[in-house]
Amino acid sequence: MTVIAVCSAKGAPGATTSALALALTWPLNGDSVLLVDADPAGADLASGYLQGATGPGAGAGAVATARGDLLDAVHGSAVALDATGSRLLLAGPAPFPPTRPGAAPAWSRLRELDSSGEESWTVLVDVGRLPAGADASLLAAADLVVLVTGSSLRAVAAARPAAAVLRAAEPAHSSSPRRWLLVVGERRPYPADEVASSLGLPLLGSLAWDPRAAAVLSDGAPAGRWFARTALMRSAAAVTGRLRDLADPLLSPLSPLKPDATPLRSSASAANQRTVVGS
């Protein structure tokens, strides 16, 4: 299993929409994809893309508190994102509830999915805004963390505190980066590589600025056969391919991934970092 946390900064353009685009374009290859709305201020997917059609008792909170077989709980509480039935959504608004002191976070039960059957799972988690809103324990245990930002000076400035948190939490033992930057709307007005250089995070890729396609994901606007061919979804497919390449080495059965032990903390040196955008 790979757990990928998607987070944002103040005023970021569509971290939830980005996570949904990634879930819809993730290469299945016989595997299953689960998108989880764990944003404390969630419900965007339930009220937007799903148009409120989640039903009672569904969602992330229902799975987190479920007793018994986890796979049954997921299939009973999730909503299918497409006709394959292999792309599922655990919608908000209920975030994973807090646990008693010293206990593992309830959302960590999702790692049991790979032991529930023959399916292999990729879990994408929309964790909300950094640094204040997101669940720090979830971010620390995620295999990969993706920070979503725009390419404007205002977006880059807002992303600096979040980028500092992620840089400080990069596992020291990792042979490759685990914290990445995803730019929405490259060259509006800055190139994605300049944004990544300014924020001190490796560049995962960029998603096209495509308001018509984004409205399908954010607000449930009607979609036809044209939707899969839009610039947004084509760019999302390229990003998921890159994420899959990054995730594959983490799945070796000879060296199972353990949650990162490095605690999240803010970086007082962020203001001293050399910047390109807005320097």
PDB file of C-alpha atoms in Angstrom:
ATOM      1  CA  MET A   1       0.000   0.000   0.000  1.00  0.00           C
ATOM      2  CA  THR A   2       1.030   3.555  -0.662  1.00  0.00           C
ATOM      3  CA  VAL A   3      -0.502   6.433   1.294  1.00  0.00           C
ATOM      4  CA  ILE A   4      -0.179   9.805  -0.425  1.00  0.00           C
ATOM      5  CA  ALA A   5      -1.241  12.915   1.481  1.00  0.00           C
ATOM      6  CA  VAL A   6      -2.313  15.958  -0.543  1.00  0.00           C
ATOM      7  CA  CYS A   7      -2.251  19.286   1.276  1.00  0.00           C
ATOM      8  CA  SER A   8      -2.468  22.965   0.487  1.00  0.00           C
ATOM      9  CA  ALA A   9      -1.608  26.392   1.806  1.00  0.00           C
ATOM     10  CA  LYS A  10      -3.744  29.448   2.389  1.00  0.00           C
ATOM     11  CA  GLY A  11      -5.516  30.422  -0.813  1.00  0.00           C
ATOM     12  CA  ALA A  12      -4.174  27.437  -2.789  1.00  0.00           C
ATOM     13  CA  PRO A  13      -6.108  26.653  -5.974  1.00  0.00           C
ATOM     14  CA  GLY A  14      -7.975  23.404  -5.526  1.00  0.00           C
ATOM     15  CA  ALA A  15      -6.024  20.864  -3.483  1.00  0.00           C
ATOM     16  CA  THR A  16      -9.238  18.831  -3.177  1.00  0.00           C
ATOM     17  CA  THR A  17      -9.892  19.114  -6.898  1.00  0.00           C
ATOM     18  CA  SER A  18      -6.278  18.117  -7.570  1.00  0.00           C
ATOM     19  CA  ALA A  19      -6.563  15.045  -5.351  1.00  0.00           C
ATOM     20  CA  LEU A  20      -9.743  13.996  -7.160  1.00  0.00           C
ATOM     21  CA  ALA A  21      -8.076  14.445 -10.568  1.00  0.00           C
ATOM     22  CA  LEU A  22      -5.204  12.235  -9.415  1.00  0.00           C
ATOM     23  CA  ALA A  23      -7.593   9.555  -8.145  1.00  0.00           C
ATOM     24  CA  LEU A  24      -9.499   9.510 -11.442  1.00  0.00           C
ATOM     25  CA  THR A  25      -6.331   9.173 -13.516  1.00  0.00           C
ATOM     26  CA  TRP A  26      -4.343   6.813 -11.293  1.00  0.00           C
ATOM     27  CA  PRO A  27      -3.277   3.730 -13.331  1.00  0.00           C
ATOM     28  CA  LEU A  28      -5.157   0.772 -11.900  1.00  0.00           C
ATOM     29  CA  ASN A  29      -3.345  -2.297 -13.287  1.00  0.00           C
ATOM     30  CA  GLY A  30      -5.641  -4.513 -11.239  1.00  0.00           C
ATOM     31  CA  ASP A  31      -5.217  -2.415  -8.085  1.00  0.00           C
ATOM     32  CA  SER A  32      -7.701  -0.237  -6.210  1.00  0.00           C
ATOM     33  CA  VAL A  33      -7.561   3.474  -5.465  1.00  0.00           C
ATOM     34  CA  LEU A  34      -9.174   5.066  -2.421  1.00  0.00           C
ATOM     35  CA  LEU A  35      -9.576   8.825  -2.074  1.00  0.00           C
ATOM     36  CA  VAL A  36     -10.203   9.978   1.499  1.00  0.00           C
ATOM     37  CA  ASP A  37     -11.551  13.378   2.518  1.00  0.00           C
ATOM     38  CA  ALA A  38      -9.765  13.869   5.850  1.00  0.00           C
ATOM     39  CA  ASP A  39      -9.780  17.668   5.716  1.00  0.00           C
ATOM     40  CA  PRO A  40     -11.116  18.961   9.056  1.00  0.00           C
ATOM     41  CA  ALA A  41     -13.010  21.551   7.021  1.00  0.00           C
ATOM     42  CA  GLY A  42     -14.093  18.897   4.506  1.00  0.00           C
ATOM     43  CA  ALA A  43     -17.322  18.061   2.656  1.00  0.00           C
ATOM     44  CA  ASP A  44     -16.201  19.746  -0.567  1.00  0.00           C
ATOM     45  CA  LEU A  45     -16.273  16.440  -2.454  1.00  0.00           C
ATOM     46  CA  ALA A  46     -19.604  15.412  -0.987  1.00  0.00           C
ATOM     47  CA  SER A  47     -21.339  18.679  -1.799  1.00  0.00           C
ATOM     48  CA  GLY A  48     -19.432  19.426  -5.002  1.00  0.00           C
ATOM     49  CA  TYR A  49     -18.467  16.476  -7.184  1.00  0.00           C
ATOM     50  CA  LEU A  50     -21.027  14.111  -5.614  1.00  0.00           C
ATOM     51  CA  GLN A  51     -23.767  16.758  -5.462  1.00  0.00           C
ATOM     52  CA  GLY A  52     -24.737  15.556  -1.972  1.00  0.00           C
ATOM     53  CA  ALA A  53     -25.348  11.945  -3.074  1.00  0.00           C
ATOM     54  CA  THR A  54     -23.314  10.195  -0.357  1.00  0.00           C
ATOM     55  CA  GLY A  55     -26.169   8.844   1.734  1.00  0.00           C
ATOM     56  CA  PRO A  56     -26.410   8.427   5.508  1.00  0.00           C
ATOM     57  CA  GLY A  57     -23.633   6.646   7.368  1.00  0.00           C
ATOM     58  CA  ALA A  58     -21.164   6.969   4.513  1.00  0.00           C
ATOM     59  CA  GLY A  59     -17.765   8.534   4.556  1.00  0.00           C
ATOM     60  CA  ALA A  60     -14.410   8.606   6.262  1.00  0.00           C
ATOM     61  CA  GLY A  61     -15.755   8.908   9.782  1.00  0.00           C
ATOM     62  CA  ALA A  62     -17.884   5.779   9.362  1.00  0.00           C
ATOM     63  CA  VAL A  63     -14.861   3.711   8.377  1.00  0.00           C
ATOM     64  CA  ALA A  64     -12.657   5.120  11.121  1.00  0.00           C
ATOM     65  CA  THR A  65     -15.120   4.012  13.799  1.00  0.00           C
ATOM     66  CA  ALA A  66     -16.190   0.748  12.144  1.00  0.00           C
ATOM     67  CA  ARG A  67     -15.786  -2.549  13.943  1.00  0.00           C
ATOM     68  CA  GLY A  68     -15.002  -5.788  12.182  1.00  0.00           C
ATOM     69  CA  ASP A  69     -13.695  -6.279   8.668  1.00  0.00           C
ATOM     70  CA  LEU A  70     -12.175  -3.080   7.307  1.00  0.00           C
ATOM     71  CA  LEU A  71     -12.609  -4.027   3.651  1.00  0.00           C
ATOM     72  CA  ASP A  72     -16.338  -4.513   4.181  1.00  0.00           C
ATOM     73  CA  ALA A  73     -16.508  -1.169   5.971  1.00  0.00           C
ATOM     74  CA  VAL A  74     -14.769   0.619   3.102  1.00  0.00           C
ATOM     75  CA  HIS A  75     -16.961  -0.922   0.436  1.00  0.00           C
ATOM     76  CA  GLY A  76     -20.049  -0.213   2.544  1.00  0.00           C
ATOM     77  CA  SER A  77     -19.176   3.437   3.161  1.00  0.00           C
ATOM     78  CA  ALA A  78     -17.359   4.491  -0.002  1.00  0.00           C
ATOM     79  CA  VAL A  79     -18.799   5.856  -3.232  1.00  0.00           C
ATOM     80  CA  ALA A  80     -17.585   4.594  -6.601  1.00  0.00           C
ATOM     81  CA  LEU A  81     -15.892   7.324  -8.642  1.00  0.00           C
ATOM     82  CA  ASP A  82     -16.221   5.528 -11.973  1.00  0.00           C
ATOM     83  CA  ALA A  83     -17.690   2.460 -13.625  1.00  0.00           C
ATOM     84  CA  THR A  84     -14.712   0.257 -12.764  1.00  0.00           C
ATOM     85  CA  GLY A  85     -15.627   0.155  -9.077  1.00  0.00           C
ATOM     86  CA  SER A  86     -11.902   0.214  -8.338  1.00  0.00           C
ATOM     87  CA  ARG A  87     -11.767   3.945  -7.681  1.00  0.00           C
ATOM     88  CA  LEU A  88     -13.532   4.747  -4.432  1.00  0.00           C
ATOM     89  CA  LEU A  89     -14.176   7.857  -2.379  1.00  0.00           C
ATOM     90  CA  LEU A  90     -14.615   8.161   1.368  1.00  0.00           C
ATOM     91  CA  ALA A  91     -16.238  11.556   1.541  1.00  0.00           C
ATOM     92  CA  GLY A  92     -16.399  14.103   4.344  1.00  0.00           C
ATOM     93  CA  PRO A  93     -17.593  16.062   6.183  1.00  0.00           C
ATOM     94  CA  ALA A  94     -16.677  13.873   9.152  1.00  0.00           C
ATOM     95  CA  PRO A  95     -12.894  13.846   9.562  1.00  0.00           C
ATOM     96  CA  PHE A  96     -11.266  10.889  11.230  1.00  0.00           C
ATOM     97  CA  PRO A  97     -12.070  11.369  14.906  1.00  0.00           C
ATOM     98  CA  PRO A  98      -9.346  11.841  17.511  1.00  0.00           C
ATOM     99  CA  THR A  99      -8.291   8.830  19.524  1.00  0.00           C
ATOM    100  CA  ARG A 100      -7.454   8.448  23.179  1.00  0.00           C
ATOM    101  CA  PRO A 101      -3.969   9.609  24.236  1.00  0.00           C
ATOM    102  CA  GLY A 102      -1.258   7.171  23.188  1.00  0.00           C
ATOM    103  CA  ALA A 103      -3.468   5.325  20.676  1.00  0.00           C
ATOM    104  CA  ALA A 104      -2.799   5.210  16.958  1.00  0.00           C
ATOM    105  CA  PRO A 105      -4.907   7.634  14.900  1.00  0.00           C
ATOM    106  CA  ALA A 106      -8.115   6.021  13.703  1.00  0.00           C
ATOM    107  CA  TRP A 107      -7.291   6.716  10.049  1.00  0.00           C
ATOM    108  CA  SER A 108      -4.219   4.474  10.339  1.00  0.00           C
ATOM    109  CA  ARG A 109      -6.563   1.491  10.091  1.00  0.00           C
ATOM    110  CA  LEU A 110      -6.523   2.090   6.357  1.00  0.00           C
ATOM    111  CA  ARG A 111      -3.155   0.357   6.220  1.00  0.00           C
ATOM    112  CA  GLU A 112      -4.995  -2.846   7.089  1.00  0.00           C
ATOM    113  CA  LEU A 113      -6.559  -2.840   3.628  1.00  0.00           C
ATOM    114  CA  ASP A 114      -3.606  -4.564   1.999  1.00  0.00           C
ATOM    115  CA  SER A 115      -3.952  -7.456   4.448  1.00  0.00           C
ATOM    116  CA  SER A 116      -7.705  -7.744   3.837  1.00  0.00           C
ATOM    117  CA  GLY A 117      -7.478  -9.597   0.543  1.00  0.00           C
ATOM    118  CA  GLU A 118      -5.634  -9.922  -2.735  1.00  0.00           C
ATOM    119  CA  GLU A 119      -6.143  -6.291  -3.741  1.00  0.00           C
ATOM    120  CA  SER A 120      -3.300  -3.791  -3.613  1.00  0.00           C
ATOM    121  CA  TRP A 121      -4.385  -0.299  -2.588  1.00  0.00           C
ATOM    122  CA  THR A 122      -3.240   3.227  -3.226  1.00  0.00           C
ATOM    123  CA  VAL A 123      -4.741   5.699  -0.756  1.00  0.00           C
ATOM    124  CA  LEU A 124      -4.877   9.404  -1.596  1.00  0.00           C
ATOM    125  CA  VAL A 125      -5.793  11.562   1.404  1.00  0.00           C
ATOM    126  CA  ASP A 126      -6.921  15.180   1.193  1.00  0.00           C
ATOM    127  CA  VAL A 127      -5.669  16.424   4.561  1.00  0.00           C
ATOM    128  CA  GLY A 128      -6.431  20.126   4.220  1.00  0.00           C
ATOM    129  CA  ARG A 129      -4.405  23.221   4.859  1.00  0.00           C
ATOM    130  CA  LEU A 130      -0.918  23.468   6.281  1.00  0.00           C
ATOM    131  CA  PRO A 131       0.459  24.284   8.720  1.00  0.00           C
ATOM    132  CA  ALA A 132      -2.514  24.727  11.025  1.00  0.00           C
ATOM    133  CA  GLY A 133      -5.334  22.533   9.783  1.00  0.00           C
ATOM    134  CA  ALA A 134      -3.903  19.211   8.667  1.00  0.00           C
ATOM    135  CA  ASP A 135      -3.442  16.174  10.900  1.00  0.00           C
ATOM    136  CA  ALA A 136       0.297  16.177  11.655  1.00  0.00           C
ATOM    137  CA  SER A 137       0.341  12.475  12.528  1.00  0.00           C
ATOM    138  CA  LEU A 138      -1.225  11.611   9.182  1.00  0.00           C
ATOM    139  CA  LEU A 139       1.348  13.680   7.325  1.00  0.00           C
ATOM    140  CA  ALA A 140       4.180  12.100   9.295  1.00  0.00           C
ATOM    141  CA  ALA A 141       3.023   8.577   8.452  1.00  0.00           C
ATOM    142  CA  ALA A 142       2.207   9.180   4.778  1.00  0.00           C
ATOM    143  CA  ASP A 143       4.622   7.625   2.316  1.00  0.00           C
ATOM    144  CA  LEU A 144       4.533  10.697   0.078  1.00  0.00           C
ATOM    145  CA  VAL A 145       3.228  14.217   0.731  1.00  0.00           C
ATOM    146  CA  VAL A 146       2.214  16.589  -2.053  1.00  0.00           C
ATOM    147  CA  LEU A 147       1.831  20.328  -1.471  1.00  0.00           C
ATOM    148  CA  VAL A 148      -0.433  22.050  -4.001  1.00  0.00           C
ATOM    149  CA  THR A 149       0.127  25.698  -4.882  1.00  0.00           C
ATOM    150  CA  GLY A 150      -0.466  28.188  -7.654  1.00  0.00           C
ATOM    151  CA  SER A 151       2.248  30.043  -9.550  1.00  0.00           C
ATOM    152  CA  SER A 152       1.419  33.624  -8.585  1.00  0.00           C
ATOM    153  CA  LEU A 153       3.498  35.638  -6.152  1.00  0.00           C
ATOM    154  CA  ARG A 154       0.589  35.651  -3.685  1.00  0.00           C
ATOM    155  CA  ALA A 155       0.260  31.858  -3.884  1.00  0.00           C
ATOM    156  CA  VAL A 156       3.997  31.319  -3.434  1.00  0.00           C
ATOM    157  CA  ALA A 157       4.121  33.659  -0.445  1.00  0.00           C
ATOM    158  CA  ALA A 158       1.202  31.836   1.176  1.00  0.00           C
ATOM    159  CA  ALA A 159       2.882  28.470   0.565  1.00  0.00           C
ATOM    160  CA  ARG A 160       6.165  29.354   2.281  1.00  0.00           C
ATOM    161  CA  PRO A 161       5.117  28.312   5.840  1.00  0.00           C
ATOM    162  CA  ALA A 162       3.668  25.023   4.548  1.00  0.00           C
ATOM    163  CA  ALA A 163       6.793  24.305   2.509  1.00  0.00           C
ATOM    164  CA  ALA A 164       8.936  24.976   5.583  1.00  0.00           C
ATOM    165  CA  VAL A 165       6.910  22.450   7.592  1.00  0.00           C
ATOM    166  CA  LEU A 166       7.366  19.794   4.921  1.00  0.00           C
ATOM    167  CA  ARG A 167      11.069  20.459   4.471  1.00  0.00           C
ATOM    168  CA  ALA A 168      11.603  20.114   8.209  1.00  0.00           C
ATOM    169  CA  ALA A 169       9.711  16.804   8.210  1.00  0.00           C
ATOM    170  CA  GLU A 170      11.621  15.187   5.339  1.00  0.00           C
ATOM    171  CA  PRO A 171      12.792  11.789   6.668  1.00  0.00           C
ATOM    172  CA  ALA A 172      16.556  11.765   7.130  1.00  0.00           C
ATOM    173  CA  HIS A 173      16.795   8.052   6.290  1.00  0.00           C
ATOM    174  CA  SER A 174      15.013   8.300   2.939  1.00  0.00           C
ATOM    175  CA  SER A 175      17.037   7.679  -0.217  1.00  0.00           C
ATOM    176  CA  SER A 176      14.748   9.953  -2.240  1.00  0.00           C
ATOM    177  CA  PRO A 177      12.480  12.906  -1.385  1.00  0.00           C
ATOM    178  CA  ARG A 178       9.108  12.149   0.173  1.00  0.00           C
ATOM    179  CA  ARG A 179       7.747  15.719   0.143  1.00  0.00           C
ATOM    180  CA  TRP A 180       6.902  17.198  -3.268  1.00  0.00           C
ATOM    181  CA  LEU A 181       5.391  20.289  -4.874  1.00  0.00           C
ATOM    182  CA  LEU A 182       2.525  20.284  -7.382  1.00  0.00           C
ATOM    183  CA  VAL A 183       1.902  23.553  -9.224  1.00  0.00           C
ATOM    184  CA  VAL A 184      -1.554  24.359 -10.594  1.00  0.00           C
ATOM    185  CA  GLY A 185      -1.500  26.771 -13.510  1.00  0.00           C
ATOM    186  CA  GLU A 186       2.140  26.947 -14.483  1.00  0.00           C
ATOM    187  CA  ARG A 187       3.272  30.309 -15.903  1.00  0.00           C
ATOM    188  CA  ARG A 188       0.422  32.192 -14.300  1.00  0.00           C
ATOM    189  CA  PRO A 189       2.831  33.969 -14.274  1.00  0.00           C
ATOM    190  CA  TYR A 190       5.853  31.991 -12.986  1.00  0.00           C
ATOM    191  CA  PRO A 191       7.313  28.710 -14.331  1.00  0.00           C
ATOM    192  CA  ALA A 192       6.797  25.695 -12.095  1.00  0.00           C
ATOM    193  CA  ASP A 193      10.508  25.075 -11.648  1.00  0.00           C
ATOM    194  CA  GLU A 194      11.015  28.619 -10.351  1.00  0.00           C
ATOM    195  CA  VAL A 195       8.161  28.152  -7.891  1.00  0.00           C
ATOM    196  CA  ALA A 196       9.677  24.876  -6.665  1.00  0.00           C
ATOM    197  CA  SER A 197      13.125  26.473  -6.337  1.00  0.00           C
ATOM    198  CA  SER A 198      11.663  29.343  -4.360  1.00  0.00           C
ATOM    199  CA  LEU A 199       9.871  27.011  -1.951  1.00  0.00           C
ATOM    200  CA  GLY A 200      12.755  24.571  -1.594  1.00  0.00           C
ATOM    201  CA  LEU A 201      10.727  21.482  -2.544  1.00  0.00           C
ATOM    202  CA  PRO A 202      11.304  19.093  -5.472  1.00  0.00           C
ATOM    203  CA  LEU A 203       8.853  19.587  -8.319  1.00  0.00           C
ATOM    204  CA  LEU A 204       6.423  16.726  -8.874  1.00  0.00           C
ATOM    205  CA  GLY A 205       4.804  18.349 -11.902  1.00  0.00           C
ATOM    206  CA  SER A 206       2.039  20.753 -12.797  1.00  0.00           C
ATOM    207  CA  LEU A 207      -1.676  20.628 -13.483  1.00  0.00           C
ATOM    208  CA  ALA A 208      -3.107  22.645 -16.335  1.00  0.00           C
ATOM    209  CA  TRP A 209      -5.221  25.701 -15.587  1.00  0.00           C
ATOM    210  CA  ASP A 210      -8.524  24.451 -17.029  1.00  0.00           C
ATOM    211  CA  PRO A 211     -11.582  26.055 -15.359  1.00  0.00           C
ATOM    212  CA  ARG A 212     -14.148  24.144 -17.430  1.00  0.00           C
ATOM    213  CA  ALA A 213     -12.734  20.738 -16.510  1.00  0.00           C
ATOM    214  CA  ALA A 214     -12.082  21.818 -12.923  1.00  0.00           C
ATOM    215  CA  ALA A 215     -15.767  22.710 -12.540  1.00  0.00           C
ATOM    216  CA  VAL A 216     -16.664  19.066 -13.203  1.00  0.00           C
ATOM    217  CA  LEU A 217     -14.511  18.003 -10.263  1.00  0.00           C
ATOM    218  CA  SER A 218     -15.228  20.857  -7.873  1.00  0.00           C
ATOM    219  CA  ASP A 219     -18.930  21.468  -8.519  1.00  0.00           C
ATOM    220  CA  GLY A 220     -20.236  18.377 -10.290  1.00  0.00           C
ATOM    221  CA  ALA A 221     -20.711  20.173 -13.619  1.00  0.00           C
ATOM    222  CA  PRO A 222     -21.857  17.889 -16.454  1.00  0.00           C
ATOM    223  CA  ALA A 223     -19.087  15.913 -18.126  1.00  0.00           C
ATOM    224  CA  GLY A 224     -19.113  14.198 -21.480  1.00  0.00           C
ATOM    225  CA  ARG A 225     -16.580  12.196 -23.425  1.00  0.00           C
ATOM    226  CA  TRP A 226     -14.610  15.415 -23.852  1.00  0.00           C
ATOM    227  CA  PHE A 227     -13.710  15.459 -20.162  1.00  0.00           C
ATOM    228  CA  ALA A 228     -11.034  12.741 -20.248  1.00  0.00           C
ATOM    229  CA  ARG A 229      -9.249  14.588 -23.049  1.00  0.00           C
ATOM    230  CA  THR A 230      -9.079  17.961 -21.314  1.00  0.00           C
ATOM    231  CA  ALA A 231      -5.792  19.623 -20.495  1.00  0.00           C
ATOM    232  CA  LEU A 232      -6.466  19.164 -16.779  1.00  0.00           C
ATOM    233  CA  MET A 233      -6.985  15.414 -16.976  1.00  0.00           C
ATOM    234  CA  ARG A 234      -4.112  14.873 -19.387  1.00  0.00           C
ATOM    235  CA  SER A 235      -1.766  16.728 -17.059  1.00  0.00           C
ATOM    236  CA  ALA A 236      -3.166  14.812 -14.066  1.00  0.00           C
ATOM    237  CA  ALA A 237      -2.372  11.529 -15.838  1.00  0.00           C
ATOM    238  CA  ALA A 238       1.221  12.669 -16.274  1.00  0.00           C
ATOM    239  CA  VAL A 239       1.461  13.535 -12.574  1.00  0.00           C
ATOM    240  CA  THR A 240       0.008  10.200 -11.470  1.00  0.00           C
ATOM    241  CA  GLY A 241       2.531   8.424 -13.656  1.00  0.00           C
ATOM    242  CA  ARG A 242       5.299  10.273 -11.855  1.00  0.00           C
ATOM    243  CA  LEU A 243       3.749   9.483  -8.456  1.00  0.00           C
ATOM    244  CA  ARG A 244       3.487   5.818  -9.399  1.00  0.00           C
ATOM    245  CA  ASP A 245       7.189   5.793 -10.270  1.00  0.00           C
ATOM    246  CA  LEU A 246       7.968   7.321  -6.881  1.00  0.00           C
ATOM    247  CA  ALA A 247       5.692   4.900  -5.039  1.00  0.00           C
ATOM    248  CA  ASP A 248       6.885   1.667  -6.652  1.00  0.00           C
ATOM    249  CA  PRO A 249      10.222   1.476  -4.760  1.00  0.00           C
ATOM    250  CA  LEU A 250       8.304   1.878  -1.497  1.00  0.00           C
ATOM    251  CA  LEU A 251       6.325  -1.311  -2.093  1.00  0.00           C
ATOM    252  CA  SER A 252       9.171  -3.832  -1.919  1.00  0.00           C
ATOM    253  CA  PRO A 253       8.024  -6.845   0.130  1.00  0.00           C
ATOM    254  CA  LEU A 254      11.602  -7.243   1.343  1.00  0.00           C
ATOM    255  CA  SER A 255      11.594  -3.899   3.109  1.00  0.00           C
ATOM    256  CA  PRO A 256       8.061  -2.889   4.113  1.00  0.00           C
ATOM    257  CA  LEU A 257       7.656   0.835   4.627  1.00  0.00           C
ATOM    258  CA  LYS A 258       7.282   2.027   8.181  1.00  0.00           C
ATOM    259  CA  PRO A 259       5.640   5.355   9.034  1.00  0.00           C
ATOM    260  CA  ASP A 260       8.124   8.202   9.219  1.00  0.00           C
ATOM    261  CA  ALA A 261       9.070   8.891  12.810  1.00  0.00           C
ATOM    262  CA  THR A 262      10.234  12.437  12.126  1.00  0.00           C
ATOM    263  CA  PRO A 263       7.834  14.855  13.886  1.00  0.00           C
ATOM    264  CA  LEU A 264       6.437  17.805  11.991  1.00  0.00           C
ATOM    265  CA  ARG A 265       7.807  21.126  13.107  1.00  0.00           C
ATOM    266  CA  SER A 266       8.036  24.616  11.732  1.00  0.00           C
ATOM    267  CA  SER A 267      11.300  25.916  10.346  1.00  0.00           C
ATOM    268  CA  ALA A 268      12.587  29.176  11.729  1.00  0.00           C
ATOM    269  CA  SER A 269      15.127  29.329   8.915  1.00  0.00           C
ATOM    270  CA  ALA A 270      12.516  29.489   6.165  1.00  0.00           C
ATOM    271  CA  ALA A 271      12.786  33.258   5.958  1.00  0.00           C
ATOM    272  CA  ASN A 272      16.525  32.975   5.311  1.00  0.00           C
ATOM    273  CA  GLN A 273      16.177  30.640   2.320  1.00  0.00           C
ATOM    274  CA  ARG A 274      17.193  32.055  -1.031  1.00  0.00           C
ATOM    275  CA  THR A 275      14.165  32.547  -3.260  1.00  0.00           C
ATOM    276  CA  VAL A 276      13.593  32.986  -6.966  1.00  0.00           C
ATOM    277  CA  VAL A 277       9.973  34.077  -7.096  1.00  0.00           C
ATOM    278  CA  GLY A 278       9.445  37.248  -5.101  1.00  0.00           C
ATOM    279  CA  SER A 279      13.046  37.424  -3.927  1.00  0.00           C
TER     280      SER A 279
END
